[in-house]
């Protein structure tokens, strides 16, 4: 018998599109997103914004696409393949952001997850600083969910975030700036000690997801993977809190079972969530 892609009740395949940079090392960017979509049973599509030469030790070079090349990729997908959710990652600069905002608006893509990627772990710039205004004014108001880490939330809001109350204030500000919902991830928040806490502000309500902080340097691509899982959840028809719950479970498993490959910051394990679910299923079938 042929293996079947998961289908919706109405018989259609769920599809998600990532608009991001290519990571030759396979742990972040387009590669992380497509692996995550695939693991969550969602058909993955991509529009490449830049080719990066990187590995677990860092970014060696960045080759941006033109804004036109990004717009044409989005047009090809949008004219034919109607994504159920779209996520953005590395967007390079204002011309690509403007092209993405134009296409998202003209296709009416509502399930937009913006991961406002700015700087890679080793410090390489993935978004030019003069692009901040376009990101805030053109793209952010189109977001169903925006998923900054703490430094990104600080840059977007212009406020310092030291406490959970600061984080809540920043989330309210981002909604006031036009985002639908805001997930501020807690990987960079040392104040929570041996747990990491992700915050979601959705529909006027705060929710928090806590998990043990894993003592590992293999966290390359955690942000990309989290936002891709959130987008896959929306593509599958989950609401925002349900999709955020899925994203936290997916990234938790991927970090806890991270892959010790390469000699720097290794990638997370995109198989881990599915393998755990299959083990649970198997043990249920034994009882
Ligand atoms: N050491 C850790 N142990 C457990 N969970 C973690 C750890 N580091 C990050 N996370 C989780 O990973 C997700 C991404 O968080 P983080 O704040 O690190 O994003 P990011 O900085 O955008 O990622 P990236 O480093 O890929 O840019 C969140 O769900 C966060 O809670
Ligand atoms: C292409 C790409 N996107 C995002 C990140 C951030 O993790 C990265 N290192 N590379």
PDB file of C-alpha atoms and ligand atoms in Angstrom:
ATOM      1  CA  UNK A   1       0.000   0.000   0.000  1.00  0.00           C
ATOM      2  CA  UNK A   2       1.242   3.533  -0.762  1.00  0.00           C
ATOM      3  CA  UNK A   3       1.972   5.817   2.214  1.00  0.00           C
ATOM      4  CA  UNK A   4      -0.550   8.630   2.384  1.00  0.00           C
ATOM      5  CA  UNK A   5       0.060  12.263   3.341  1.00  0.00           C
ATOM      6  CA  UNK A   6      -2.205  13.340   6.217  1.00  0.00           C
ATOM      7  CA  UNK A   7      -5.458  14.797   4.888  1.00  0.00           C
ATOM      8  CA  UNK A   8      -8.021  17.169   6.263  1.00  0.00           C
ATOM      9  CA  UNK A   9     -11.582  15.992   6.820  1.00  0.00           C
ATOM     10  CA  UNK A  10     -12.460  17.577   3.477  1.00  0.00           C
ATOM     11  CA  UNK A  11      -9.732  15.567   1.785  1.00  0.00           C
ATOM     12  CA  UNK A  12      -7.229  18.375   1.167  1.00  0.00           C
ATOM     13  CA  UNK A  13      -3.546  18.215   2.096  1.00  0.00           C
ATOM     14  CA  UNK A  14      -2.349  20.858   4.611  1.00  0.00           C
ATOM     15  CA  UNK A  15       0.334  23.093   3.156  1.00  0.00           C
ATOM     16  CA  UNK A  16       2.754  25.561   4.736  1.00  0.00           C
ATOM     17  CA  UNK A  17       5.168  27.989   3.109  1.00  0.00           C
ATOM     18  CA  UNK A  18       8.420  29.245   4.602  1.00  0.00           C
ATOM     19  CA  UNK A  19      10.016  32.486   3.397  1.00  0.00           C
ATOM     20  CA  UNK A  20      13.554  32.310   4.766  1.00  0.00           C
ATOM     21  CA  UNK A  21      17.264  31.869   4.193  1.00  0.00           C
ATOM     22  CA  UNK A  22      18.969  28.605   3.314  1.00  0.00           C
ATOM     23  CA  UNK A  23      21.331  27.201   5.982  1.00  0.00           C
ATOM     24  CA  UNK A  24      23.840  24.905   4.305  1.00  0.00           C
ATOM     25  CA  UNK A  25      24.393  23.217   7.681  1.00  0.00           C
ATOM     26  CA  UNK A  26      20.751  22.129   7.733  1.00  0.00           C
ATOM     27  CA  UNK A  27      19.885  23.115  11.316  1.00  0.00           C
ATOM     28  CA  UNK A  28      18.190  26.503  10.865  1.00  0.00           C
ATOM     29  CA  UNK A  29      16.418  28.510   8.154  1.00  0.00           C
ATOM     30  CA  UNK A  30      14.580  26.858   5.261  1.00  0.00           C
ATOM     31  CA  UNK A  31      16.003  23.439   6.101  1.00  0.00           C
ATOM     32  CA  UNK A  32      14.770  23.497   9.723  1.00  0.00           C
ATOM     33  CA  UNK A  33      11.374  24.730   8.583  1.00  0.00           C
ATOM     34  CA  UNK A  34      10.841  22.077   5.922  1.00  0.00           C
ATOM     35  CA  UNK A  35      11.978  19.277   8.253  1.00  0.00           C
ATOM     36  CA  UNK A  36       9.543  20.531  10.894  1.00  0.00           C
ATOM     37  CA  UNK A  37       6.627  20.787   8.458  1.00  0.00           C
ATOM     38  CA  UNK A  38       7.350  17.285   7.201  1.00  0.00           C
ATOM     39  CA  UNK A  39       7.538  15.823  10.712  1.00  0.00           C
ATOM     40  CA  UNK A  40       4.199  17.429  11.585  1.00  0.00           C
ATOM     41  CA  UNK A  41       2.464  16.002   8.521  1.00  0.00           C
ATOM     42  CA  UNK A  42       2.234  19.291   6.620  1.00  0.00           C
ATOM     43  CA  UNK A  43       3.346  19.679   2.989  1.00  0.00           C
ATOM     44  CA  UNK A  44       6.257  22.155   2.953  1.00  0.00           C
ATOM     45  CA  UNK A  45       6.978  24.856   0.371  1.00  0.00           C
ATOM     46  CA  UNK A  46       9.692  27.510   0.327  1.00  0.00           C
ATOM     47  CA  UNK A  47      10.712  30.905  -1.023  1.00  0.00           C
ATOM     48  CA  UNK A  48      14.449  31.451  -0.524  1.00  0.00           C
ATOM     49  CA  UNK A  49      15.513  34.962   0.560  1.00  0.00           C
ATOM     50  CA  UNK A  50      19.264  34.286   0.767  1.00  0.00           C
ATOM     51  CA  UNK A  51      21.733  31.466   0.516  1.00  0.00           C
ATOM     52  CA  UNK A  52      24.009  31.302   3.540  1.00  0.00           C
ATOM     53  CA  UNK A  53      27.202  29.303   3.804  1.00  0.00           C
ATOM     54  CA  UNK A  54      27.178  28.193   7.441  1.00  0.00           C
ATOM     55  CA  UNK A  55      27.786  25.254   9.704  1.00  0.00           C
ATOM     56  CA  UNK A  56      27.666  24.662  13.450  1.00  0.00           C
ATOM     57  CA  UNK A  57      30.647  27.030  13.882  1.00  0.00           C
ATOM     58  CA  UNK A  58      29.106  30.072  12.247  1.00  0.00           C
ATOM     59  CA  UNK A  59      28.099  31.960   9.122  1.00  0.00           C
ATOM     60  CA  UNK A  60      30.843  32.195   6.470  1.00  0.00           C
ATOM     61  CA  UNK A  61      28.959  34.126   3.816  1.00  0.00           C
ATOM     62  CA  UNK A  62      25.521  35.414   2.887  1.00  0.00           C
ATOM     63  CA  UNK A  63      24.296  35.681  -0.712  1.00  0.00           C
ATOM     64  CA  UNK A  64      20.971  37.554  -0.744  1.00  0.00           C
ATOM     65  CA  UNK A  65      18.355  37.028  -3.452  1.00  0.00           C
ATOM     66  CA  UNK A  66      16.883  40.087  -5.119  1.00  0.00           C
ATOM     67  CA  UNK A  67      13.483  41.253  -3.883  1.00  0.00           C
ATOM     68  CA  UNK A  68      12.149  40.441  -7.316  1.00  0.00           C
ATOM     69  CA  UNK A  69      13.347  36.841  -7.115  1.00  0.00           C
ATOM     70  CA  UNK A  70      11.533  36.474  -3.786  1.00  0.00           C
ATOM     71  CA  UNK A  71       8.354  38.052  -5.172  1.00  0.00           C
ATOM     72  CA  UNK A  72       8.371  35.693  -8.172  1.00  0.00           C
ATOM     73  CA  UNK A  73       8.789  32.629  -5.930  1.00  0.00           C
ATOM     74  CA  UNK A  74       5.855  33.800  -3.813  1.00  0.00           C
ATOM     75  CA  UNK A  75       3.783  34.415  -6.920  1.00  0.00           C
ATOM     76  CA  UNK A  76       4.503  30.922  -8.235  1.00  0.00           C
ATOM     77  CA  UNK A  77       3.422  29.346  -4.950  1.00  0.00           C
ATOM     78  CA  UNK A  78       0.452  31.650  -4.409  1.00  0.00           C
ATOM     79  CA  UNK A  79      -0.973  31.294  -7.913  1.00  0.00           C
ATOM     80  CA  UNK A  80      -1.110  27.525  -7.657  1.00  0.00           C
ATOM     81  CA  UNK A  81      -0.656  26.048  -4.202  1.00  0.00           C
ATOM     82  CA  UNK A  82      -2.646  28.174  -1.683  1.00  0.00           C
ATOM     83  CA  UNK A  83      -0.658  27.797   1.570  1.00  0.00           C
ATOM     84  CA  UNK A  84      -2.728  27.222   4.724  1.00  0.00           C
ATOM     85  CA  UNK A  85      -0.030  29.010   6.733  1.00  0.00           C
ATOM     86  CA  UNK A  86       3.061  31.062   5.940  1.00  0.00           C
ATOM     87  CA  UNK A  87       6.108  31.788   8.089  1.00  0.00           C
ATOM     88  CA  UNK A  88       8.940  34.220   7.611  1.00  0.00           C
ATOM     89  CA  UNK A  89      12.505  33.867   8.898  1.00  0.00           C
ATOM     90  CA  UNK A  90      15.609  35.677   7.622  1.00  0.00           C
ATOM     91  CA  UNK A  91      14.434  38.548   5.390  1.00  0.00           C
ATOM     92  CA  UNK A  92      17.783  40.295   4.721  1.00  0.00           C
ATOM     93  CA  UNK A  93      16.563  43.895   4.266  1.00  0.00           C
ATOM     94  CA  UNK A  94      13.783  46.353   3.473  1.00  0.00           C
ATOM     95  CA  UNK A  95      13.316  45.516  -0.248  1.00  0.00           C
ATOM     96  CA  UNK A  96      12.599  41.834   0.494  1.00  0.00           C
ATOM     97  CA  UNK A  97      10.347  42.743   3.445  1.00  0.00           C
ATOM     98  CA  UNK A  98       8.348  45.098   1.224  1.00  0.00           C
ATOM     99  CA  UNK A  99       8.034  42.434  -1.501  1.00  0.00           C
ATOM    100  CA  UNK A 100       6.868  39.862   1.059  1.00  0.00           C
ATOM    101  CA  UNK A 101       4.345  42.288   2.589  1.00  0.00           C
ATOM    102  CA  UNK A 102       2.938  43.072  -0.876  1.00  0.00           C
ATOM    103  CA  UNK A 103       2.488  39.393  -1.773  1.00  0.00           C
ATOM    104  CA  UNK A 104       1.079  38.395   1.622  1.00  0.00           C
ATOM    105  CA  UNK A 105      -1.480  41.209   1.360  1.00  0.00           C
ATOM    106  CA  UNK A 106      -2.378  40.534  -2.262  1.00  0.00           C
ATOM    107  CA  UNK A 107      -2.876  36.776  -1.748  1.00  0.00           C
ATOM    108  CA  UNK A 108      -4.729  37.473   1.527  1.00  0.00           C
ATOM    109  CA  UNK A 109      -2.573  35.024   3.537  1.00  0.00           C
ATOM    110  CA  UNK A 110      -3.997  35.304   7.056  1.00  0.00           C
ATOM    111  CA  UNK A 111      -2.067  32.612   8.947  1.00  0.00           C
ATOM    112  CA  UNK A 112       1.203  34.538   8.852  1.00  0.00           C
ATOM    113  CA  UNK A 113       3.819  33.692  11.497  1.00  0.00           C
ATOM    114  CA  UNK A 114       6.668  36.203  11.636  1.00  0.00           C
ATOM    115  CA  UNK A 115       9.891  35.065  13.268  1.00  0.00           C
ATOM    116  CA  UNK A 116      11.750  38.398  13.298  1.00  0.00           C
ATOM    117  CA  UNK A 117      15.199  36.873  12.813  1.00  0.00           C
ATOM    118  CA  UNK A 118      17.892  39.544  13.263  1.00  0.00           C
ATOM    119  CA  UNK A 119      21.233  38.034  14.317  1.00  0.00           C
ATOM    120  CA  UNK A 120      22.672  34.492  14.127  1.00  0.00           C
ATOM    121  CA  UNK A 121      24.186  32.897  17.257  1.00  0.00           C
ATOM    122  CA  UNK A 122      27.750  33.844  16.315  1.00  0.00           C
ATOM    123  CA  UNK A 123      26.715  37.500  15.827  1.00  0.00           C
ATOM    124  CA  UNK A 124      26.284  37.631  12.011  1.00  0.00           C
ATOM    125  CA  UNK A 125      23.648  40.069  10.881  1.00  0.00           C
ATOM    126  CA  UNK A 126      20.696  38.347   9.133  1.00  0.00           C
ATOM    127  CA  UNK A 127      18.564  41.512   8.891  1.00  0.00           C
ATOM    128  CA  UNK A 128      20.038  44.900   8.012  1.00  0.00           C
ATOM    129  CA  UNK A 129      19.451  47.462  10.745  1.00  0.00           C
ATOM    130  CA  UNK A 130      17.820  49.915   8.349  1.00  0.00           C
ATOM    131  CA  UNK A 131      15.114  47.314   7.665  1.00  0.00           C
ATOM    132  CA  UNK A 132      13.558  47.659  11.119  1.00  0.00           C
ATOM    133  CA  UNK A 133      11.117  50.302   9.999  1.00  0.00           C
ATOM    134  CA  UNK A 134       9.780  48.166   7.112  1.00  0.00           C
ATOM    135  CA  UNK A 135       9.491  45.186   9.427  1.00  0.00           C
ATOM    136  CA  UNK A 136       7.496  47.199  11.957  1.00  0.00           C
ATOM    137  CA  UNK A 137       5.353  49.202   9.559  1.00  0.00           C
ATOM    138  CA  UNK A 138       4.769  46.844   6.625  1.00  0.00           C
ATOM    139  CA  UNK A 139       5.010  43.247   7.857  1.00  0.00           C
ATOM    140  CA  UNK A 140       4.204  43.230  11.565  1.00  0.00           C
ATOM    141  CA  UNK A 141       0.594  44.423  11.055  1.00  0.00           C
ATOM    142  CA  UNK A 142       0.004  41.387   8.787  1.00  0.00           C
ATOM    143  CA  UNK A 143       1.092  38.864  11.430  1.00  0.00           C
ATOM    144  CA  UNK A 144      -1.323  36.421  12.980  1.00  0.00           C
ATOM    145  CA  UNK A 145       1.535  35.650  15.370  1.00  0.00           C
ATOM    146  CA  UNK A 146       4.965  37.206  15.842  1.00  0.00           C
ATOM    147  CA  UNK A 147       7.580  35.101  17.681  1.00  0.00           C
ATOM    148  CA  UNK A 148      10.517  37.276  18.833  1.00  0.00           C
ATOM    149  CA  UNK A 149      13.169  36.137  21.268  1.00  0.00           C
ATOM    150  CA  UNK A 150      13.910  38.637  24.039  1.00  0.00           C
ATOM    151  CA  UNK A 151      16.590  40.711  22.234  1.00  0.00           C
ATOM    152  CA  UNK A 152      14.336  40.899  19.138  1.00  0.00           C
ATOM    153  CA  UNK A 153      11.363  41.986  21.268  1.00  0.00           C
ATOM    154  CA  UNK A 154      13.596  44.677  22.798  1.00  0.00           C
ATOM    155  CA  UNK A 155      14.656  45.945  19.372  1.00  0.00           C
ATOM    156  CA  UNK A 156      11.095  45.974  18.031  1.00  0.00           C
ATOM    157  CA  UNK A 157       9.628  47.776  21.052  1.00  0.00           C
ATOM    158  CA  UNK A 158      12.618  49.893  22.080  1.00  0.00           C
ATOM    159  CA  UNK A 159      12.201  48.786  25.712  1.00  0.00           C
ATOM    160  CA  UNK A 160      14.504  46.768  27.979  1.00  0.00           C
ATOM    161  CA  UNK A 161      13.102  43.387  29.038  1.00  0.00           C
ATOM    162  CA  UNK A 162      14.430  42.110  32.365  1.00  0.00           C
ATOM    163  CA  UNK A 163      11.370  40.683  34.120  1.00  0.00           C
ATOM    164  CA  UNK A 164       8.230  38.770  33.148  1.00  0.00           C
ATOM    165  CA  UNK A 165       6.261  41.997  33.720  1.00  0.00           C
ATOM    166  CA  UNK A 166       8.510  43.696  31.127  1.00  0.00           C
ATOM    167  CA  UNK A 167       7.866  40.833  28.735  1.00  0.00           C
ATOM    168  CA  UNK A 168       4.111  41.203  29.195  1.00  0.00           C
ATOM    169  CA  UNK A 169       4.399  44.929  28.567  1.00  0.00           C
ATOM    170  CA  UNK A 170       6.407  44.301  25.385  1.00  0.00           C
ATOM    171  CA  UNK A 171       3.801  41.798  24.176  1.00  0.00           C
ATOM    172  CA  UNK A 172       1.020  44.360  24.686  1.00  0.00           C
ATOM    173  CA  UNK A 173       3.089  46.924  22.772  1.00  0.00           C
ATOM    174  CA  UNK A 174       3.588  44.540  19.841  1.00  0.00           C
ATOM    175  CA  UNK A 175      -0.165  43.940  19.652  1.00  0.00           C
ATOM    176  CA  UNK A 176      -0.686  47.720  19.752  1.00  0.00           C
ATOM    177  CA  UNK A 177       1.752  47.925  16.814  1.00  0.00           C
ATOM    178  CA  UNK A 178      -0.541  45.612  14.830  1.00  0.00           C
ATOM    179  CA  UNK A 179       0.436  41.978  15.476  1.00  0.00           C
ATOM    180  CA  UNK A 180      -2.482  39.589  16.051  1.00  0.00           C
ATOM    181  CA  UNK A 181      -0.805  37.585  18.827  1.00  0.00           C
ATOM    182  CA  UNK A 182       2.678  37.606  20.324  1.00  0.00           C
ATOM    183  CA  UNK A 183       4.844  34.721  21.516  1.00  0.00           C
ATOM    184  CA  UNK A 184       7.983  35.971  23.308  1.00  0.00           C
ATOM    185  CA  UNK A 185      10.335  33.016  23.703  1.00  0.00           C
ATOM    186  CA  UNK A 186      12.357  32.644  26.868  1.00  0.00           C
ATOM    187  CA  UNK A 187      15.573  30.931  25.746  1.00  0.00           C
ATOM    188  CA  UNK A 188      17.579  34.112  26.504  1.00  0.00           C
ATOM    189  CA  UNK A 189      15.922  34.831  29.883  1.00  0.00           C
ATOM    190  CA  UNK A 190      18.446  33.718  32.494  1.00  0.00           C
ATOM    191  CA  UNK A 191      16.218  35.043  35.299  1.00  0.00           C
ATOM    192  CA  UNK A 192      13.984  31.951  35.104  1.00  0.00           C
ATOM    193  CA  UNK A 193      16.875  29.736  36.281  1.00  0.00           C
ATOM    194  CA  UNK A 194      16.634  26.073  35.397  1.00  0.00           C
ATOM    195  CA  UNK A 195      13.447  26.409  33.353  1.00  0.00           C
ATOM    196  CA  UNK A 196      12.689  28.254  30.120  1.00  0.00           C
ATOM    197  CA  UNK A 197       9.365  30.048  29.963  1.00  0.00           C
ATOM    198  CA  UNK A 198       7.660  31.042  26.714  1.00  0.00           C
ATOM    199  CA  UNK A 199       4.911  33.643  26.911  1.00  0.00           C
ATOM    200  CA  UNK A 200       1.917  33.964  24.582  1.00  0.00           C
ATOM    201  CA  UNK A 201      -0.337  37.025  24.472  1.00  0.00           C
ATOM    202  CA  UNK A 202      -3.408  36.082  22.493  1.00  0.00           C
ATOM    203  CA  UNK A 203      -6.912  37.494  22.525  1.00  0.00           C
ATOM    204  CA  UNK A 204      -6.150  39.699  25.543  1.00  0.00           C
ATOM    205  CA  UNK A 205      -4.884  36.790  27.639  1.00  0.00           C
ATOM    206  CA  UNK A 206      -1.405  35.701  28.762  1.00  0.00           C
ATOM    207  CA  UNK A 207      -0.391  32.050  28.748  1.00  0.00           C
ATOM    208  CA  UNK A 208       2.977  30.591  29.810  1.00  0.00           C
ATOM    209  CA  UNK A 209       4.739  27.376  28.840  1.00  0.00           C
ATOM    210  CA  UNK A 210       7.547  26.180  31.040  1.00  0.00           C
ATOM    211  CA  UNK A 211      10.040  23.369  30.431  1.00  0.00           C
ATOM    212  CA  UNK A 212      13.357  22.347  32.027  1.00  0.00           C
ATOM    213  CA  UNK A 213      16.311  24.340  30.668  1.00  0.00           C
ATOM    214  CA  UNK A 214      18.556  21.816  28.939  1.00  0.00           C
ATOM    215  CA  UNK A 215      22.239  22.360  29.592  1.00  0.00           C
ATOM    216  CA  UNK A 216      23.424  22.068  25.989  1.00  0.00           C
ATOM    217  CA  UNK A 217      25.159  24.180  23.376  1.00  0.00           C
ATOM    218  CA  UNK A 218      23.308  22.350  20.618  1.00  0.00           C
ATOM    219  CA  UNK A 219      20.596  24.955  20.129  1.00  0.00           C
ATOM    220  CA  UNK A 220      21.269  26.047  16.542  1.00  0.00           C
ATOM    221  CA  UNK A 221      17.924  26.699  14.863  1.00  0.00           C
ATOM    222  CA  UNK A 222      15.679  26.579  17.934  1.00  0.00           C
ATOM    223  CA  UNK A 223      13.830  29.770  16.984  1.00  0.00           C
ATOM    224  CA  UNK A 224      13.285  28.692  13.363  1.00  0.00           C
ATOM    225  CA  UNK A 225      12.037  25.278  14.459  1.00  0.00           C
ATOM    226  CA  UNK A 226       9.665  26.748  17.069  1.00  0.00           C
ATOM    227  CA  UNK A 227       8.036  29.153  14.603  1.00  0.00           C
ATOM    228  CA  UNK A 228       7.832  26.476  11.891  1.00  0.00           C
ATOM    229  CA  UNK A 229       6.011  24.135  14.292  1.00  0.00           C
ATOM    230  CA  UNK A 230       3.646  26.967  15.207  1.00  0.00           C
ATOM    231  CA  UNK A 231       2.952  27.620  11.512  1.00  0.00           C
ATOM    232  CA  UNK A 232       2.418  23.889  10.880  1.00  0.00           C
ATOM    233  CA  UNK A 233      -0.120  23.858  13.719  1.00  0.00           C
ATOM    234  CA  UNK A 234      -2.022  26.778  12.202  1.00  0.00           C
ATOM    235  CA  UNK A 235      -1.893  25.098   8.773  1.00  0.00           C
ATOM    236  CA  UNK A 236      -3.432  22.012  10.346  1.00  0.00           C
ATOM    237  CA  UNK A 237      -6.310  24.107  11.708  1.00  0.00           C
ATOM    238  CA  UNK A 238      -5.216  24.579  15.334  1.00  0.00           C
ATOM    239  CA  UNK A 239      -5.930  27.916  17.018  1.00  0.00           C
ATOM    240  CA  UNK A 240      -3.027  30.088  18.210  1.00  0.00           C
ATOM    241  CA  UNK A 241      -2.748  28.758  21.819  1.00  0.00           C
ATOM    242  CA  UNK A 242      -2.990  25.168  20.565  1.00  0.00           C
ATOM    243  CA  UNK A 243      -0.327  25.840  17.924  1.00  0.00           C
ATOM    244  CA  UNK A 244       1.941  27.485  20.557  1.00  0.00           C
ATOM    245  CA  UNK A 245       1.512  24.421  22.784  1.00  0.00           C
ATOM    246  CA  UNK A 246       2.486  22.176  19.858  1.00  0.00           C
ATOM    247  CA  UNK A 247       5.501  24.379  19.079  1.00  0.00           C
ATOM    248  CA  UNK A 248       6.762  24.202  22.670  1.00  0.00           C
ATOM    249  CA  UNK A 249       6.345  20.401  22.777  1.00  0.00           C
ATOM    250  CA  UNK A 250       8.107  20.033  19.417  1.00  0.00           C
ATOM    251  CA  UNK A 251      11.092  22.241  20.333  1.00  0.00           C
ATOM    252  CA  UNK A 252      11.358  20.746  23.820  1.00  0.00           C
ATOM    253  CA  UNK A 253      11.790  17.249  22.377  1.00  0.00           C
ATOM    254  CA  UNK A 254      14.144  18.567  19.661  1.00  0.00           C
ATOM    255  CA  UNK A 255      16.431  20.236  22.250  1.00  0.00           C
ATOM    256  CA  UNK A 256      16.290  17.416  24.821  1.00  0.00           C
ATOM    257  CA  UNK A 257      17.347  14.889  22.157  1.00  0.00           C
ATOM    258  CA  UNK A 258      19.633  17.301  20.274  1.00  0.00           C
ATOM    259  CA  UNK A 259      22.073  15.940  17.705  1.00  0.00           C
ATOM    260  CA  UNK A 260      25.717  16.050  18.678  1.00  0.00           C
ATOM    261  CA  UNK A 261      27.047  16.690  15.176  1.00  0.00           C
ATOM    262  CA  UNK A 262      29.578  19.282  14.063  1.00  0.00           C
ATOM    263  CA  UNK A 263      32.054  20.868  16.468  1.00  0.00           C
ATOM    264  CA  UNK A 264      30.141  24.054  17.352  1.00  0.00           C
ATOM    265  CA  UNK A 265      26.473  24.760  18.151  1.00  0.00           C
ATOM    266  CA  UNK A 266      24.846  21.579  16.853  1.00  0.00           C
ATOM    267  CA  UNK A 267      21.315  21.440  15.449  1.00  0.00           C
ATOM    268  CA  UNK A 268      18.199  20.332  17.280  1.00  0.00           C
ATOM    269  CA  UNK A 269      16.642  16.954  16.546  1.00  0.00           C
ATOM    270  CA  UNK A 270      13.694  17.350  14.219  1.00  0.00           C
ATOM    271  CA  UNK A 271      12.831  13.634  14.515  1.00  0.00           C
ATOM    272  CA  UNK A 272      12.503  13.666  18.315  1.00  0.00           C
ATOM    273  CA  UNK A 273       8.867  14.783  18.677  1.00  0.00           C
ATOM    274  CA  UNK A 274       7.567  12.252  16.151  1.00  0.00           C
ATOM    275  CA  UNK A 275       9.704   9.449  17.555  1.00  0.00           C
ATOM    276  CA  UNK A 276       8.393  10.101  21.073  1.00  0.00           C
ATOM    277  CA  UNK A 277       4.805  10.127  19.796  1.00  0.00           C
ATOM    278  CA  UNK A 278       5.369   6.838  17.968  1.00  0.00           C
ATOM    279  CA  UNK A 279       6.889   5.263  21.106  1.00  0.00           C
ATOM    280  CA  UNK A 280       3.817   6.330  23.098  1.00  0.00           C
ATOM    281  CA  UNK A 281       1.511   4.877  20.459  1.00  0.00           C
ATOM    282  CA  UNK A 282       3.468   1.664  20.485  1.00  0.00           C
ATOM    283  CA  UNK A 283       3.334   1.351  24.270  1.00  0.00           C
ATOM    284  CA  UNK A 284      -0.437   2.011  24.202  1.00  0.00           C
ATOM    285  CA  UNK A 285      -0.870  -0.772  21.687  1.00  0.00           C
ATOM    286  CA  UNK A 286       0.934  -3.159  24.073  1.00  0.00           C
ATOM    287  CA  UNK A 287      -1.659  -2.624  26.841  1.00  0.00           C
TER     288      UNK A 287
HETATM  289  N1  LIG B   1      18.492  25.497  26.786  1.00  0.00           N
HETATM  290  C1  LIG B   1      17.187  25.344  26.485  1.00  0.00           C
HETATM  291  N2  LIG B   1      16.474  24.349  27.069  1.00  0.00           N
HETATM  292  C2  LIG B   1      15.160  24.198  26.770  1.00  0.00           C
HETATM  293  N3  LIG B   1      14.481  24.982  25.923  1.00  0.00           N
HETATM  294  C3  LIG B   1      15.140  25.990  25.324  1.00  0.00           C
HETATM  295  C4  LIG B   1      16.528  26.230  25.556  1.00  0.00           C
HETATM  296  N4  LIG B   1      16.918  27.287  24.794  1.00  0.00           N
HETATM  297  C5  LIG B   1      15.825  27.680  24.110  1.00  0.00           C
HETATM  298  N5  LIG B   1      14.744  26.913  24.427  1.00  0.00           N
HETATM  299  C6  LIG B   1      13.400  26.999  23.843  1.00  0.00           C
HETATM  300  O1  LIG B   1      13.589  27.064  22.437  1.00  0.00           O
HETATM  301  C7  LIG B   1      12.650  27.950  21.841  1.00  0.00           C
HETATM  302  C8  LIG B   1      13.403  29.068  21.131  1.00  0.00           C
HETATM  303  O2  LIG B   1      13.830  29.980  22.115  1.00  0.00           O
HETATM  304  P1  LIG B   1      14.918  31.087  21.973  1.00  0.00           P
HETATM  305  O3  LIG B   1      14.534  32.176  22.905  1.00  0.00           O
HETATM  306  O4  LIG B   1      16.265  30.443  22.171  1.00  0.00           O
HETATM  307  O5  LIG B   1      14.739  31.516  20.463  1.00  0.00           O
HETATM  308  P2  LIG B   1      15.742  32.151  19.448  1.00  0.00           P
HETATM  309  O6  LIG B   1      16.761  32.949  20.181  1.00  0.00           O
HETATM  310  O7  LIG B   1      14.903  32.840  18.438  1.00  0.00           O
HETATM  311  O8  LIG B   1      16.439  30.920  18.784  1.00  0.00           O
HETATM  312  P3  LIG B   1      17.718  30.990  17.827  1.00  0.00           P
HETATM  313  O9  LIG B   1      18.840  30.770  18.799  1.00  0.00           O
HETATM  314  O10 LIG B   1      17.507  29.868  16.895  1.00  0.00           O
HETATM  315  O11 LIG B   1      17.755  32.344  17.188  1.00  0.00           O
HETATM  316  C9  LIG B   1      11.758  28.408  22.987  1.00  0.00           C
HETATM  317  O12 LIG B   1      10.632  27.564  23.060  1.00  0.00           O
HETATM  318  C10 LIG B   1      12.648  28.268  24.215  1.00  0.00           C
HETATM  319  O13 LIG B   1      11.908  28.111  25.389  1.00  0.00           O
HETATM  320  C1  LIG B   2      19.382  31.029   7.302  1.00  0.00           C
HETATM  321  C2  LIG B   2      19.292  31.250   8.760  1.00  0.00           C
HETATM  322  N1  LIG B   2      18.110  31.670   9.286  1.00  0.00           N
HETATM  323  C3  LIG B   2      17.990  31.859  10.617  1.00  0.00           C
HETATM  324  C4  LIG B   2      19.055  31.643  11.466  1.00  0.00           C
HETATM  325  C5  LIG B   2      18.919  31.912  12.960  1.00  0.00           C
HETATM  326  O1  LIG B   2      19.034  30.769  13.697  1.00  0.00           O
HETATM  327  C6  LIG B   2      20.270  31.200  10.887  1.00  0.00           C
HETATM  328  N2  LIG B   2      21.356  30.938  11.655  1.00  0.00           N
HETATM  329  N3  LIG B   2      20.343  31.017   9.548  1.00  0.00           N
END
